[in-house]
mmCIF file of C-alpha atoms in Angstrom:
data_model
loop_
_atom_site.group_PDB
_atom_site.id
_atom_site.type_symbol
_atom_site.label_atom_id
_atom_site.label_comp_id
_atom_site.label_asym_id
_atom_site.label_seq_id
_atom_site.Cartn_x
_atom_site.Cartn_y
_atom_site.Cartn_z
ATOM 1 C CA GLN A 1 18.129 36.731 -16.537
ATOM 2 C CA VAL A 2 17.133 33.094 -16.163
ATOM 3 C CA GLN A 3 13.625 32.503 -14.881
ATOM 4 C CA LEU A 4 12.105 29.097 -14.213
ATOM 5 C CA VAL A 5 8.453 28.842 -13.202
ATOM 6 C CA GLU A 6 7.142 25.433 -12.225
ATOM 7 C CA SER A 7 3.423 24.715 -11.908
ATOM 8 C CA GLY A 8 0.900 21.898 -11.776
ATOM 9 C CA GLY A 9 1.580 20.349 -8.403
ATOM 10 C CA GLY A 10 -1.073 19.425 -5.900
ATOM 11 C CA VAL A 11 -2.411 16.844 -3.505
ATOM 12 C CA VAL A 12 -3.457 13.535 -5.046
ATOM 13 C CA GLN A 13 -4.232 10.027 -3.907
ATOM 14 C CA PRO A 14 -1.970 7.046 -4.624
ATOM 15 C CA GLY A 15 -2.451 5.779 -8.155
ATOM 16 C CA GLU A 16 -3.553 9.111 -9.577
ATOM 17 C CA SER A 17 -1.772 11.234 -12.186
ATOM 18 C CA LEU A 18 -0.415 14.764 -12.389
ATOM 19 C CA SER A 19 1.212 16.838 -15.078
ATOM 20 C CA LEU A 20 3.798 19.473 -14.274
ATOM 21 C CA SER A 21 4.913 22.365 -16.452
ATOM 22 C CA CYS A 22 7.978 24.568 -16.316
ATOM 23 C CA ALA A 23 8.059 27.792 -18.289
ATOM 24 C CA THR A 24 11.512 29.215 -18.842
ATOM 25 C CA SER A 25 12.859 32.535 -20.021
ATOM 26 C CA GLY A 26 16.277 34.062 -20.383
ATOM 27 C CA THR A 27 17.808 30.699 -21.263
ATOM 28 C CA THR A 28 19.172 28.986 -24.347
ATOM 29 C CA PHE A 29 16.328 26.502 -23.958
ATOM 30 C CA SER A 30 16.403 24.847 -27.370
ATOM 31 C CA LEU A 31 20.159 24.275 -27.055
ATOM 32 C CA ASP A 32 20.013 22.757 -23.572
ATOM 33 C CA ALA A 33 19.167 19.382 -22.181
ATOM 34 C CA MET A 34 16.502 19.968 -19.549
ATOM 35 C CA GLY A 35 15.520 18.030 -16.491
ATOM 36 C CA TRP A 36 13.132 17.626 -13.628
ATOM 37 C CA TYR A 37 14.567 17.420 -10.149
ATOM 38 C CA ARG A 38 12.813 16.692 -6.909
ATOM 39 C CA GLN A 39 13.558 17.205 -3.244
ATOM 40 C CA ALA A 40 11.761 15.073 -0.721
ATOM 41 C CA PRO A 41 11.565 16.104 2.945
ATOM 42 C CA GLY A 42 14.934 15.620 4.616
ATOM 43 C CA LYS A 43 16.650 14.623 1.386
ATOM 44 C CA ARG A 44 18.880 16.280 -1.191
ATOM 45 C CA ARG A 45 17.536 17.534 -4.484
ATOM 46 C CA LYS A 46 17.922 14.856 -7.139
ATOM 47 C CA LEU A 47 17.643 14.743 -10.925
ATOM 48 C CA ILE A 48 14.923 12.250 -11.820
ATOM 49 C CA ALA A 49 14.258 12.809 -15.515
ATOM 50 C CA SER A 50 15.994 14.605 -18.346
ATOM 51 C CA ILE A 51 15.405 15.231 -22.022
ATOM 52 C CA THR A 52 18.018 15.943 -24.655
ATOM 53 C CA THR A 53 17.787 18.549 -27.389
ATOM 54 C CA GLY A 54 16.841 15.643 -29.630
ATOM 55 C CA ASP A 55 13.869 14.721 -27.403
ATOM 56 C CA TYR A 56 15.485 11.634 -25.912
ATOM 57 C CA GLY A 57 14.333 11.017 -22.358
ATOM 58 C CA ASN A 58 16.346 9.555 -19.526
ATOM 59 C CA TYR A 59 14.843 8.500 -16.220
ATOM 60 C CA ASP A 60 15.935 7.512 -12.762
ATOM 61 C CA TYR A 61 15.437 3.784 -12.383
ATOM 62 C CA SER A 62 13.301 4.318 -9.295
ATOM 63 C CA LEU A 63 10.500 5.810 -11.398
ATOM 64 C CA GLU A 64 9.803 2.404 -12.939
ATOM 65 C CA GLY A 65 8.511 3.903 -16.179
ATOM 66 C CA ARG A 66 5.714 5.888 -14.542
ATOM 67 C CA PHE A 67 6.889 9.366 -15.576
ATOM 68 C CA THR A 68 7.292 10.929 -19.027
ATOM 69 C CA ILE A 69 9.283 14.076 -19.758
ATOM 70 C CA SER A 70 8.652 16.204 -22.828
ATOM 71 C CA ARG A 71 9.521 19.646 -24.137
ATOM 72 C CA ASP A 72 8.133 22.328 -26.408
ATOM 73 C CA ASN A 73 10.947 24.464 -27.778
ATOM 74 C CA ALA A 74 8.509 26.950 -29.296
ATOM 75 C CA LYS A 75 7.152 27.678 -25.806
ATOM 76 C CA ASN A 76 10.457 27.246 -23.926
ATOM 77 C CA THR A 77 8.585 24.834 -21.676
ATOM 78 C CA VAL A 78 9.351 21.413 -20.280
ATOM 79 C CA TYR A 79 6.715 19.027 -18.944
ATOM 80 C CA LEU A 80 6.566 16.025 -16.649
ATOM 81 C CA HIS A 81 3.601 13.695 -16.797
ATOM 82 C CA MET A 82 3.398 11.453 -13.761
ATOM 83 C CA ASN A 83 1.278 8.308 -13.611
ATOM 84 C CA SER A 84 0.558 5.841 -10.823
ATOM 85 C CA LEU A 85 1.814 8.208 -8.171
ATOM 86 C CA LYS A 86 3.060 6.772 -4.890
ATOM 87 C CA PRO A 87 3.494 8.365 -1.459
ATOM 88 C CA GLU A 88 7.259 8.248 -1.990
ATOM 89 C CA ASP A 89 6.833 10.646 -4.928
ATOM 90 C CA THR A 90 5.916 13.359 -2.440
ATOM 91 C CA ALA A 91 8.433 16.160 -2.946
ATOM 92 C CA VAL A 92 8.995 19.635 -4.291
ATOM 93 C CA TYR A 93 9.611 19.364 -8.023
ATOM 94 C CA TYR A 94 11.935 21.719 -9.893
ATOM 95 C CA CYS A 95 13.051 22.048 -13.472
ATOM 96 C CA ASN A 96 16.483 23.153 -14.599
ATOM 97 C CA ARG A 97 19.111 22.433 -17.170
ATOM 98 C CA ALA A 98 20.495 18.905 -17.180
ATOM 99 C CA GLY A 99 23.443 17.297 -18.905
ATOM 100 C CA ARG A 100 27.164 18.017 -18.750
ATOM 101 C CA LEU A 101 26.742 21.758 -18.214
ATOM 102 C CA GLY A 102 24.750 21.169 -15.048
ATOM 103 C CA PRO A 103 21.910 23.328 -13.805
ATOM 104 C CA TYR A 104 21.629 27.081 -14.256
ATOM 105 C CA ASP A 105 22.643 29.084 -11.186
ATOM 106 C CA THR A 106 19.026 30.115 -10.739
ATOM 107 C CA TRP A 107 16.285 27.822 -9.447
ATOM 108 C CA GLY A 108 12.561 28.393 -9.506
ATOM 109 C CA GLN A 109 10.264 28.152 -6.522
ATOM 110 C CA GLY A 110 9.330 24.587 -7.361
ATOM 111 C CA THR A 111 5.905 22.993 -7.215
ATOM 112 C CA GLN A 112 4.779 20.773 -4.342
ATOM 113 C CA VAL A 113 3.470 17.306 -5.109
ATOM 114 C CA THR A 114 1.861 15.447 -2.229
ATOM 115 C CA VAL A 115 0.637 11.884 -2.637
ATOM 116 C CA SER A 116 -1.466 10.780 0.269
ATOM 117 C CA SER A 117 -4.582 8.772 0.984
#
């Protein structure tokens, strides 16, 4: 079955960087567009970055070019490198499939990112 395991979150100060990883199994990873979603307190989960099977990245405009998504098909893993973090980036971050097929039915536990001085 599909398993998604996010890691790499933590507590950082504004302006610092973090890199997230998401290891997947039981998926057709190399055939799927993948994405990073986040859910801030009191808000709905939202897709913020996605990467096609051809390694083309798409980003929510609100990120202002601070985040970079990448993938390693050999490891069935997707990454999110986050620079210049802001308090408004505080959220639980999840990975899942992106694109026209939408997310898998299964979600991982997510990884908490807290940006605070």
